[in-house]
């Protein structure tokens, strides 16, 4: 009788659970039994592992073989357990030393020829192994760079089961045959990408290097001075933004430039974002660490599950998680299903989303900056004088009511994007500030907020509770007088007053003030309610 064990990791959302893979050989009719709550893909690993072991030059044990995955109560899915199952079987058959694999975490899919194929979710799996105290992991060679992002973990990347056997037996590591000719995509990377998952998700287009022409520049937006200031305030404080205006006014152009106003991700944020993208299958090959804020722009036909996460079996990340620490842009927001939009209310408040399914409950990160863009009516010409809007008032009301009050109450900034004038379009008003200039002011404002919030659980003004802003960090005396009158008149809710105060702090940070004054609150009120009060026309009021 032979017994051996190895370890692998089961992913539940972006959290991992270390699974002990036990192999037991007993005399009897040759059979292969796999137990421990495996899914269909994992059950099929019996055939993959048997063929991979034989084609790697090792003998398959002709005994009764039982492989158990413990703990049995944790759902296990995917082909990432193949390498651990093969190692445990070889250890039980004494082809390799059972003691050499007892504390080894192995993750990877096996081809029938013994090659090790990459799988999704390597980074969160290795993070889970490190948190459980394991310090040695074996992963596919293509995923070694991603696994190496976890500190204090020794990573061994292998291309085949033959190489792993040679390493474990102190033999000569064979050189694998070269893959496809240079210039052709590596077919082994197919397991890392979900077909169609990259559409409307992932990183913002372009790169902020060179002369700045490789990424969308804010200077390309003509006119729209109020909207540009609102974009700057949104980036500096992490405030959600609603852009309303006719088609062609520049709403999409503004939203596409927002990610480049945000500072690069910190190391911790990069690891969080990379883990989500790895599980979702949209991590770009060759770029193991995401360093820029992501940008996700789903189509308005997206379902509630695609926005907040879900699907059959174990829930998978949705758009709100793919936009974690980045921007979620909902263009034509009024065309989205109302249930899908209202499902965003909980992650907008908490910064995470909890999804319950029969297969389990997962908690996914969802701290994103949301940008809504919508037309004023179905034809888009309602706010244009003399443009011939023929939409009946009842149709306009129903169209605008698709964005519910509770959802808009969670949006800090609401801006009416006016049509571009002829003088602005012809460049007579001069070229606006570039992305680099505005991004520097955003960075400085965030540094001021970070210094003020040091030692707390909050990092941005949009995250600070209103009670703290009213007691711990108070504005200048009398600065809130106008906002309090708006509250008494019913134009602001209690949540709205708190959000006005948060925006006022961001405006003060952009202007280099120690605390908000009456002008800062007036700017925040104008950006919150969309009612012009003359505050934005004051030089430097929005910056």
mmCIF file with all atom_site columns, C-alpha atoms in Angstrom, residues 234-420:
data_model
loop_
_atom_site.group_PDB
_atom_site.id
_atom_site.type_symbol
_atom_site.label_atom_id
_atom_site.label_alt_id
_atom_site.label_comp_id
_atom_site.label_asym_id
_atom_site.label_entity_id
_atom_site.label_seq_id
_atom_site.pdbx_PDB_ins_code
_atom_site.Cartn_x
_atom_site.Cartn_y
_atom_site.Cartn_z
_atom_site.occupancy
_atom_site.B_iso_or_equiv
_atom_site.pdbx_formal_charge
_atom_site.auth_seq_id
_atom_site.auth_comp_id
_atom_site.auth_asym_id
_atom_site.auth_atom_id
_atom_site.pdbx_PDB_model_num
ATOM 1   C CA . UNK A 1 234 ? -13.998 63.334 -9.567  1.00 0.00 ? 234 UNK A CA 1
ATOM 2   C CA . UNK A 1 235 ? -10.437 62.098 -10.087 1.00 0.00 ? 235 UNK A CA 1
ATOM 3   C CA . UNK A 1 236 ? -9.049  63.955 -7.058  1.00 0.00 ? 236 UNK A CA 1
ATOM 4   C CA . UNK A 1 237 ? -11.661 62.774 -4.554  1.00 0.00 ? 237 UNK A CA 1
ATOM 5   C CA . UNK A 1 238 ? -12.955 59.531 -6.092  1.00 0.00 ? 238 UNK A CA 1
ATOM 6   C CA . UNK A 1 239 ? -16.439 61.010 -6.581  1.00 0.00 ? 239 UNK A CA 1
ATOM 7   C CA . UNK A 1 240 ? -18.996 59.394 -8.897  1.00 0.00 ? 240 UNK A CA 1
ATOM 8   C CA . UNK A 1 241 ? -19.993 61.504 -11.895 1.00 0.00 ? 241 UNK A CA 1
ATOM 9   C CA . UNK A 1 242 ? -23.139 61.861 -14.018 1.00 0.00 ? 242 UNK A CA 1
ATOM 10  C CA . UNK A 1 243 ? -22.824 63.539 -17.424 1.00 0.00 ? 243 UNK A CA 1
ATOM 11  C CA . UNK A 1 244 ? -26.060 64.524 -19.126 1.00 0.00 ? 244 UNK A CA 1
ATOM 12  C CA . UNK A 1 245 ? -26.262 66.176 -22.511 1.00 0.00 ? 245 UNK A CA 1
ATOM 13  C CA . UNK A 1 246 ? -27.095 65.816 -26.195 1.00 0.00 ? 246 UNK A CA 1
ATOM 14  C CA . UNK A 1 247 ? -25.262 63.396 -28.505 1.00 0.00 ? 247 UNK A CA 1
ATOM 15  C CA . UNK A 1 248 ? -21.894 64.597 -29.741 1.00 0.00 ? 248 UNK A CA 1
ATOM 16  C CA . UNK A 1 249 ? -21.250 66.972 -26.842 1.00 0.00 ? 249 UNK A CA 1
ATOM 17  C CA . UNK A 1 250 ? -18.206 65.003 -25.632 1.00 0.00 ? 250 UNK A CA 1
ATOM 18  C CA . UNK A 1 251 ? -19.498 62.832 -22.768 1.00 0.00 ? 251 UNK A CA 1
ATOM 19  C CA . UNK A 1 252 ? -17.691 59.697 -23.937 1.00 0.00 ? 252 UNK A CA 1
ATOM 20  C CA . UNK A 1 253 ? -14.498 61.619 -24.702 1.00 0.00 ? 253 UNK A CA 1
ATOM 21  C CA . UNK A 1 254 ? -14.434 62.948 -21.156 1.00 0.00 ? 254 UNK A CA 1
ATOM 22  C CA . UNK A 1 255 ? -15.032 59.542 -19.589 1.00 0.00 ? 255 UNK A CA 1
ATOM 23  C CA . UNK A 1 256 ? -12.297 57.872 -21.649 1.00 0.00 ? 256 UNK A CA 1
ATOM 24  C CA . UNK A 1 257 ? -9.763  60.408 -20.378 1.00 0.00 ? 257 UNK A CA 1
ATOM 25  C CA . UNK A 1 258 ? -10.635 60.011 -16.719 1.00 0.00 ? 258 UNK A CA 1
ATOM 26  C CA . UNK A 1 259 ? -8.434  56.910 -16.059 1.00 0.00 ? 259 UNK A CA 1
ATOM 27  C CA . UNK A 1 260 ? -5.338  58.856 -17.098 1.00 0.00 ? 260 UNK A CA 1
ATOM 28  C CA . UNK A 1 261 ? -6.060  61.558 -14.524 1.00 0.00 ? 261 UNK A CA 1
ATOM 29  C CA . UNK A 1 262 ? -5.829  58.964 -11.759 1.00 0.00 ? 262 UNK A CA 1
ATOM 30  C CA . UNK A 1 263 ? -2.408  58.273 -10.227 1.00 0.00 ? 263 UNK A CA 1
ATOM 31  C CA . UNK A 1 264 ? -0.753  54.882 -10.807 1.00 0.00 ? 264 UNK A CA 1
ATOM 32  C CA . UNK A 1 265 ? -1.851  52.075 -8.533  1.00 0.00 ? 265 UNK A CA 1
ATOM 33  C CA . UNK A 1 266 ? 0.043   51.365 -5.356  1.00 0.00 ? 266 UNK A CA 1
ATOM 34  C CA . UNK A 1 267 ? 1.678   47.973 -4.944  1.00 0.00 ? 267 UNK A CA 1
ATOM 35  C CA . UNK A 1 268 ? -1.182  46.659 -2.817  1.00 0.00 ? 268 UNK A CA 1
ATOM 36  C CA . UNK A 1 269 ? -3.816  47.960 -5.216  1.00 0.00 ? 269 UNK A CA 1
ATOM 37  C CA . UNK A 1 270 ? -1.928  46.487 -8.178  1.00 0.00 ? 270 UNK A CA 1
ATOM 38  C CA . UNK A 1 271 ? -1.951  43.049 -6.573  1.00 0.00 ? 271 UNK A CA 1
ATOM 39  C CA . UNK A 1 272 ? -5.703  43.327 -5.836  1.00 0.00 ? 272 UNK A CA 1
ATOM 40  C CA . UNK A 1 273 ? -6.529  44.387 -9.391  1.00 0.00 ? 273 UNK A CA 1
ATOM 41  C CA . UNK A 1 274 ? -4.223  41.776 -10.917 1.00 0.00 ? 274 UNK A CA 1
ATOM 42  C CA . UNK A 1 275 ? -5.844  39.027 -8.834  1.00 0.00 ? 275 UNK A CA 1
ATOM 43  C CA . UNK A 1 276 ? -9.332  39.972 -10.073 1.00 0.00 ? 276 UNK A CA 1
ATOM 44  C CA . UNK A 1 277 ? -8.203  40.171 -13.697 1.00 0.00 ? 277 UNK A CA 1
ATOM 45  C CA . UNK A 1 278 ? -6.379  36.852 -13.400 1.00 0.00 ? 278 UNK A CA 1
ATOM 46  C CA . UNK A 1 279 ? -9.487  35.074 -12.119 1.00 0.00 ? 279 UNK A CA 1
ATOM 47  C CA . UNK A 1 280 ? -11.639 36.709 -14.804 1.00 0.00 ? 280 UNK A CA 1
ATOM 48  C CA . UNK A 1 281 ? -9.261  35.669 -17.566 1.00 0.00 ? 281 UNK A CA 1
ATOM 49  C CA . UNK A 1 282 ? -8.468  39.149 -18.908 1.00 0.00 ? 282 UNK A CA 1
ATOM 50  C CA . UNK A 1 283 ? -4.921  39.555 -17.606 1.00 0.00 ? 283 UNK A CA 1
ATOM 51  C CA . UNK A 1 284 ? -2.773  40.591 -20.597 1.00 0.00 ? 284 UNK A CA 1
ATOM 52  C CA . UNK A 1 285 ? -0.095  37.953 -21.357 1.00 0.00 ? 285 UNK A CA 1
ATOM 53  C CA . UNK A 1 286 ? 3.374   39.199 -20.591 1.00 0.00 ? 286 UNK A CA 1
ATOM 54  C CA . UNK A 1 287 ? 2.104   41.837 -18.129 1.00 0.00 ? 287 UNK A CA 1
ATOM 55  C CA . UNK A 1 288 ? 1.747   40.006 -14.824 1.00 0.00 ? 288 UNK A CA 1
ATOM 56  C CA . UNK A 1 289 ? 1.178   43.161 -12.762 1.00 0.00 ? 289 UNK A CA 1
ATOM 57  C CA . UNK A 1 290 ? -1.495  45.746 -13.570 1.00 0.00 ? 290 UNK A CA 1
ATOM 58  C CA . UNK A 1 291 ? -0.032  49.138 -12.681 1.00 0.00 ? 291 UNK A CA 1
ATOM 59  C CA . UNK A 1 292 ? -2.645  51.509 -14.179 1.00 0.00 ? 292 UNK A CA 1
ATOM 60  C CA . UNK A 1 293 ? -6.245  51.963 -12.985 1.00 0.00 ? 293 UNK A CA 1
ATOM 61  C CA . UNK A 1 294 ? -8.513  49.693 -15.047 1.00 0.00 ? 294 UNK A CA 1
ATOM 62  C CA . UNK A 1 295 ? -11.287 50.958 -17.289 1.00 0.00 ? 295 UNK A CA 1
ATOM 63  C CA . UNK A 1 296 ? -14.487 49.014 -17.838 1.00 0.00 ? 296 UNK A CA 1
ATOM 64  C CA . UNK A 1 297 ? -17.216 50.144 -20.240 1.00 0.00 ? 297 UNK A CA 1
ATOM 65  C CA . UNK A 1 298 ? -19.903 47.458 -20.649 1.00 0.00 ? 298 UNK A CA 1
ATOM 66  C CA . UNK A 1 299 ? -22.595 47.764 -23.313 1.00 0.00 ? 299 UNK A CA 1
ATOM 67  C CA . UNK A 1 300 ? -26.040 48.901 -22.208 1.00 0.00 ? 300 UNK A CA 1
ATOM 68  C CA . UNK A 1 301 ? -27.410 45.427 -22.964 1.00 0.00 ? 301 UNK A CA 1
ATOM 69  C CA . UNK A 1 302 ? -25.352 44.004 -20.067 1.00 0.00 ? 302 UNK A CA 1
ATOM 70  C CA . UNK A 1 303 ? -27.263 41.868 -17.581 1.00 0.00 ? 303 UNK A CA 1
ATOM 71  C CA . UNK A 1 304 ? -27.279 42.313 -13.840 1.00 0.00 ? 304 UNK A CA 1
ATOM 72  C CA . UNK A 1 305 ? -25.006 39.261 -13.465 1.00 0.00 ? 305 UNK A CA 1
ATOM 73  C CA . UNK A 1 306 ? -22.448 40.683 -15.883 1.00 0.00 ? 306 UNK A CA 1
ATOM 74  C CA . UNK A 1 307 ? -22.377 43.962 -13.959 1.00 0.00 ? 307 UNK A CA 1
ATOM 75  C CA . UNK A 1 308 ? -22.179 42.777 -10.349 1.00 0.00 ? 308 UNK A CA 1
ATOM 76  C CA . UNK A 1 309 ? -20.924 39.226 -10.958 1.00 0.00 ? 309 UNK A CA 1
ATOM 77  C CA . UNK A 1 310 ? -22.501 35.804 -10.970 1.00 0.00 ? 310 UNK A CA 1
ATOM 78  C CA . UNK A 1 311 ? -23.050 33.039 -13.480 1.00 0.00 ? 311 UNK A CA 1
ATOM 79  C CA . UNK A 1 312 ? -23.554 29.323 -13.125 1.00 0.00 ? 312 UNK A CA 1
ATOM 80  C CA . UNK A 1 313 ? -21.654 27.463 -10.425 1.00 0.00 ? 313 UNK A CA 1
ATOM 81  C CA . UNK A 1 314 ? -19.222 29.551 -8.400  1.00 0.00 ? 314 UNK A CA 1
ATOM 82  C CA . UNK A 1 315 ? -19.883 33.277 -9.080  1.00 0.00 ? 315 UNK A CA 1
ATOM 83  C CA . UNK A 1 316 ? -17.336 35.061 -11.248 1.00 0.00 ? 316 UNK A CA 1
ATOM 84  C CA . UNK A 1 317 ? -16.293 38.743 -11.148 1.00 0.00 ? 317 UNK A CA 1
ATOM 85  C CA . UNK A 1 318 ? -18.530 41.240 -12.914 1.00 0.00 ? 318 UNK A CA 1
ATOM 86  C CA . UNK A 1 319 ? -17.875 44.694 -14.338 1.00 0.00 ? 319 UNK A CA 1
ATOM 87  C CA . UNK A 1 320 ? -17.865 46.356 -10.902 1.00 0.00 ? 320 UNK A CA 1
ATOM 88  C CA . UNK A 1 321 ? -15.001 44.076 -9.809  1.00 0.00 ? 321 UNK A CA 1
ATOM 89  C CA . UNK A 1 322 ? -13.128 44.379 -13.100 1.00 0.00 ? 322 UNK A CA 1
ATOM 90  C CA . UNK A 1 323 ? -13.210 48.162 -12.546 1.00 0.00 ? 323 UNK A CA 1
ATOM 91  C CA . UNK A 1 324 ? -11.857 47.829 -8.986  1.00 0.00 ? 324 UNK A CA 1
ATOM 92  C CA . UNK A 1 325 ? -9.568  50.805 -8.214  1.00 0.00 ? 325 UNK A CA 1
ATOM 93  C CA . UNK A 1 326 ? -10.421 52.179 -11.651 1.00 0.00 ? 326 UNK A CA 1
ATOM 94  C CA . UNK A 1 327 ? -13.297 53.589 -13.687 1.00 0.00 ? 327 UNK A CA 1
ATOM 95  C CA . UNK A 1 328 ? -16.658 52.016 -14.543 1.00 0.00 ? 328 UNK A CA 1
ATOM 96  C CA . UNK A 1 329 ? -18.223 53.897 -17.443 1.00 0.00 ? 329 UNK A CA 1
ATOM 97  C CA . UNK A 1 330 ? -21.896 53.297 -18.226 1.00 0.00 ? 330 UNK A CA 1
ATOM 98  C CA . UNK A 1 331 ? -22.572 55.011 -21.542 1.00 0.00 ? 331 UNK A CA 1
ATOM 99  C CA . UNK A 1 332 ? -26.237 55.470 -22.491 1.00 0.00 ? 332 UNK A CA 1
ATOM 100 C CA . UNK A 1 333 ? -27.038 54.774 -18.846 1.00 0.00 ? 333 UNK A CA 1
ATOM 101 C CA . UNK A 1 334 ? -30.783 55.243 -19.353 1.00 0.00 ? 334 UNK A CA 1
ATOM 102 C CA . UNK A 1 335 ? -30.766 52.291 -21.766 1.00 0.00 ? 335 UNK A CA 1
ATOM 103 C CA . UNK A 1 336 ? -29.529 49.866 -19.091 1.00 0.00 ? 336 UNK A CA 1
ATOM 104 C CA . UNK A 1 337 ? -32.104 47.680 -17.375 1.00 0.00 ? 337 UNK A CA 1
ATOM 105 C CA . UNK A 1 338 ? -33.331 49.362 -14.208 1.00 0.00 ? 338 UNK A CA 1
ATOM 106 C CA . UNK A 1 339 ? -32.711 46.236 -12.088 1.00 0.00 ? 339 UNK A CA 1
ATOM 107 C CA . UNK A 1 340 ? -29.116 46.102 -13.301 1.00 0.00 ? 340 UNK A CA 1
ATOM 108 C CA . UNK A 1 341 ? -28.536 49.753 -12.399 1.00 0.00 ? 341 UNK A CA 1
ATOM 109 C CA . UNK A 1 342 ? -30.159 49.466 -8.981  1.00 0.00 ? 342 UNK A CA 1
ATOM 110 C CA . UNK A 1 343 ? -27.921 46.475 -8.232  1.00 0.00 ? 343 UNK A CA 1
ATOM 111 C CA . UNK A 1 344 ? -25.010 48.934 -8.217  1.00 0.00 ? 344 UNK A CA 1
ATOM 112 C CA . UNK A 1 345 ? -26.306 50.755 -5.154  1.00 0.00 ? 345 UNK A CA 1
ATOM 113 C CA . UNK A 1 346 ? -24.796 48.354 -2.614  1.00 0.00 ? 346 UNK A CA 1
ATOM 114 C CA . UNK A 1 347 ? -21.251 48.212 -4.079  1.00 0.00 ? 347 UNK A CA 1
ATOM 115 C CA . UNK A 1 348 ? -21.273 51.995 -4.521  1.00 0.00 ? 348 UNK A CA 1
ATOM 116 C CA . UNK A 1 349 ? -21.666 52.357 -0.751  1.00 0.00 ? 349 UNK A CA 1
ATOM 117 C CA . UNK A 1 350 ? -19.588 49.462 0.593   1.00 0.00 ? 350 UNK A CA 1
ATOM 118 C CA . UNK A 1 351 ? -16.800 49.056 -1.984  1.00 0.00 ? 351 UNK A CA 1
ATOM 119 C CA . UNK A 1 352 ? -17.453 45.334 -2.369  1.00 0.00 ? 352 UNK A CA 1
ATOM 120 C CA . UNK A 1 353 ? -20.174 43.031 -3.625  1.00 0.00 ? 353 UNK A CA 1
ATOM 121 C CA . UNK A 1 354 ? -21.429 39.846 -1.939  1.00 0.00 ? 354 UNK A CA 1
ATOM 122 C CA . UNK A 1 355 ? -22.951 37.250 -4.270  1.00 0.00 ? 355 UNK A CA 1
ATOM 123 C CA . UNK A 1 356 ? -24.849 34.253 -2.927  1.00 0.00 ? 356 UNK A CA 1
ATOM 124 C CA . UNK A 1 357 ? -25.393 31.196 -5.091  1.00 0.00 ? 357 UNK A CA 1
ATOM 125 C CA . UNK A 1 358 ? -26.177 27.551 -4.439  1.00 0.00 ? 358 UNK A CA 1
ATOM 126 C CA . UNK A 1 359 ? -22.503 26.728 -5.011  1.00 0.00 ? 359 UNK A CA 1
ATOM 127 C CA . UNK A 1 360 ? -21.335 29.217 -2.394  1.00 0.00 ? 360 UNK A CA 1
ATOM 128 C CA . UNK A 1 361 ? -21.107 32.827 -1.282  1.00 0.00 ? 361 UNK A CA 1
ATOM 129 C CA . UNK A 1 362 ? -18.274 35.016 -2.540  1.00 0.00 ? 362 UNK A CA 1
ATOM 130 C CA . UNK A 1 363 ? -17.140 38.523 -1.630  1.00 0.00 ? 363 UNK A CA 1
ATOM 131 C CA . UNK A 1 364 ? -15.553 40.434 -4.494  1.00 0.00 ? 364 UNK A CA 1
ATOM 132 C CA . UNK A 1 365 ? -13.817 43.832 -4.305  1.00 0.00 ? 365 UNK A CA 1
ATOM 133 C CA . UNK A 1 366 ? -15.656 46.676 -6.057  1.00 0.00 ? 366 UNK A CA 1
ATOM 134 C CA . UNK A 1 367 ? -14.123 50.023 -5.088  1.00 0.00 ? 367 UNK A CA 1
ATOM 135 C CA . UNK A 1 368 ? -14.560 51.872 -8.375  1.00 0.00 ? 368 UNK A CA 1
ATOM 136 C CA . UNK A 1 369 ? -15.252 55.361 -9.706  1.00 0.00 ? 369 UNK A CA 1
ATOM 137 C CA . UNK A 1 370 ? -18.525 55.324 -11.649 1.00 0.00 ? 370 UNK A CA 1
ATOM 138 C CA . UNK A 1 371 ? -19.275 57.611 -14.579 1.00 0.00 ? 371 UNK A CA 1
ATOM 139 C CA . UNK A 1 372 ? -22.815 57.712 -15.984 1.00 0.00 ? 372 UNK A CA 1
ATOM 140 C CA . UNK A 1 373 ? -23.565 59.308 -19.349 1.00 0.00 ? 373 UNK A CA 1
ATOM 141 C CA . UNK A 1 374 ? -27.078 59.778 -20.703 1.00 0.00 ? 374 UNK A CA 1
ATOM 142 C CA . UNK A 1 375 ? -29.066 61.817 -23.198 1.00 0.00 ? 375 UNK A CA 1
ATOM 143 C CA . UNK A 1 376 ? -31.826 64.113 -21.879 1.00 0.00 ? 376 UNK A CA 1
ATOM 144 C CA . UNK A 1 377 ? -34.500 62.280 -23.919 1.00 0.00 ? 377 UNK A CA 1
ATOM 145 C CA . UNK A 1 378 ? -34.787 59.378 -26.397 1.00 0.00 ? 378 UNK A CA 1
ATOM 146 C CA . UNK A 1 379 ? -33.916 61.602 -29.361 1.00 0.00 ? 379 UNK A CA 1
ATOM 147 C CA . UNK A 1 380 ? -31.277 63.518 -27.419 1.00 0.00 ? 380 UNK A CA 1
ATOM 148 C CA . UNK A 1 381 ? -32.407 66.985 -28.514 1.00 0.00 ? 381 UNK A CA 1
ATOM 149 C CA . UNK A 1 382 ? -34.603 67.966 -25.555 1.00 0.00 ? 382 UNK A CA 1
ATOM 150 C CA . UNK A 1 383 ? -32.201 70.567 -24.149 1.00 0.00 ? 383 UNK A CA 1
ATOM 151 C CA . UNK A 1 384 ? -31.318 72.059 -27.549 1.00 0.00 ? 384 UNK A CA 1
ATOM 152 C CA . UNK A 1 385 ? -33.264 75.187 -28.467 1.00 0.00 ? 385 UNK A CA 1
ATOM 153 C CA . UNK A 1 386 ? -34.811 74.959 -31.910 1.00 0.00 ? 386 UNK A CA 1
ATOM 154 C CA . UNK A 1 387 ? -33.478 71.432 -32.512 1.00 0.00 ? 387 UNK A CA 1
ATOM 155 C CA . UNK A 1 388 ? -36.911 69.938 -33.105 1.00 0.00 ? 388 UNK A CA 1
ATOM 156 C CA . UNK A 1 389 ? -37.353 67.542 -30.190 1.00 0.00 ? 389 UNK A CA 1
ATOM 157 C CA . UNK A 1 390 ? -40.703 65.811 -30.659 1.00 0.00 ? 390 UNK A CA 1
ATOM 158 C CA . UNK A 1 391 ? -40.602 63.613 -27.557 1.00 0.00 ? 391 UNK A CA 1
ATOM 159 C CA . UNK A 1 392 ? -43.808 64.046 -25.492 1.00 0.00 ? 392 UNK A CA 1
ATOM 160 C CA . UNK A 1 393 ? -43.287 65.198 -21.897 1.00 0.00 ? 393 UNK A CA 1
ATOM 161 C CA . UNK A 1 394 ? -44.526 61.852 -20.558 1.00 0.00 ? 394 UNK A CA 1
ATOM 162 C CA . UNK A 1 395 ? -41.921 59.996 -22.655 1.00 0.00 ? 395 UNK A CA 1
ATOM 163 C CA . UNK A 1 396 ? -39.179 62.319 -21.418 1.00 0.00 ? 396 UNK A CA 1
ATOM 164 C CA . UNK A 1 397 ? -40.200 61.757 -17.805 1.00 0.00 ? 397 UNK A CA 1
ATOM 165 C CA . UNK A 1 398 ? -40.235 57.976 -18.213 1.00 0.00 ? 398 UNK A CA 1
ATOM 166 C CA . UNK A 1 399 ? -36.873 58.060 -19.963 1.00 0.00 ? 399 UNK A CA 1
ATOM 167 C CA . UNK A 1 400 ? -35.223 60.126 -17.243 1.00 0.00 ? 400 UNK A CA 1
ATOM 168 C CA . UNK A 1 401 ? -36.894 58.061 -14.512 1.00 0.00 ? 401 UNK A CA 1
ATOM 169 C CA . UNK A 1 402 ? -34.930 55.000 -15.638 1.00 0.00 ? 402 UNK A CA 1
ATOM 170 C CA . UNK A 1 403 ? -32.131 56.363 -13.480 1.00 0.00 ? 403 UNK A CA 1
ATOM 171 C CA . UNK A 1 404 ? -33.706 55.953 -10.063 1.00 0.00 ? 404 UNK A CA 1
ATOM 172 C CA . UNK A 1 405 ? -33.497 58.568 -7.337  1.00 0.00 ? 405 UNK A CA 1
ATOM 173 C CA . UNK A 1 406 ? -31.647 56.296 -4.868  1.00 0.00 ? 406 UNK A CA 1
ATOM 174 C CA . UNK A 1 407 ? -28.980 55.592 -7.507  1.00 0.00 ? 407 UNK A CA 1
ATOM 175 C CA . UNK A 1 408 ? -28.499 59.256 -8.437  1.00 0.00 ? 408 UNK A CA 1
ATOM 176 C CA . UNK A 1 409 ? -28.426 60.175 -4.743  1.00 0.00 ? 409 UNK A CA 1
ATOM 177 C CA . UNK A 1 410 ? -25.171 58.194 -4.562  1.00 0.00 ? 410 UNK A CA 1
ATOM 178 C CA . UNK A 1 411 ? -23.639 60.215 -7.399  1.00 0.00 ? 411 UNK A CA 1
ATOM 179 C CA . UNK A 1 412 ? -21.714 63.214 -6.069  1.00 0.00 ? 412 UNK A CA 1
ATOM 180 C CA . UNK A 1 413 ? -21.307 65.221 -9.276  1.00 0.00 ? 413 UNK A CA 1
ATOM 181 C CA . UNK A 1 414 ? -24.011 65.949 -11.854 1.00 0.00 ? 414 UNK A CA 1
ATOM 182 C CA . UNK A 1 415 ? -23.023 68.019 -14.857 1.00 0.00 ? 415 UNK A CA 1
ATOM 183 C CA . UNK A 1 416 ? -25.010 69.222 -17.842 1.00 0.00 ? 416 UNK A CA 1
ATOM 184 C CA . UNK A 1 417 ? -22.733 68.878 -20.872 1.00 0.00 ? 417 UNK A CA 1
ATOM 185 C CA . UNK A 1 418 ? -23.610 71.670 -23.285 1.00 0.00 ? 418 UNK A CA 1
ATOM 186 C CA . UNK A 1 419 ? -23.187 71.412 -27.073 1.00 0.00 ? 419 UNK A CA 1
ATOM 187 C CA . UNK A 1 420 ? -19.821 72.532 -28.375 1.00 0.00 ? 420 UNK A CA 1
#
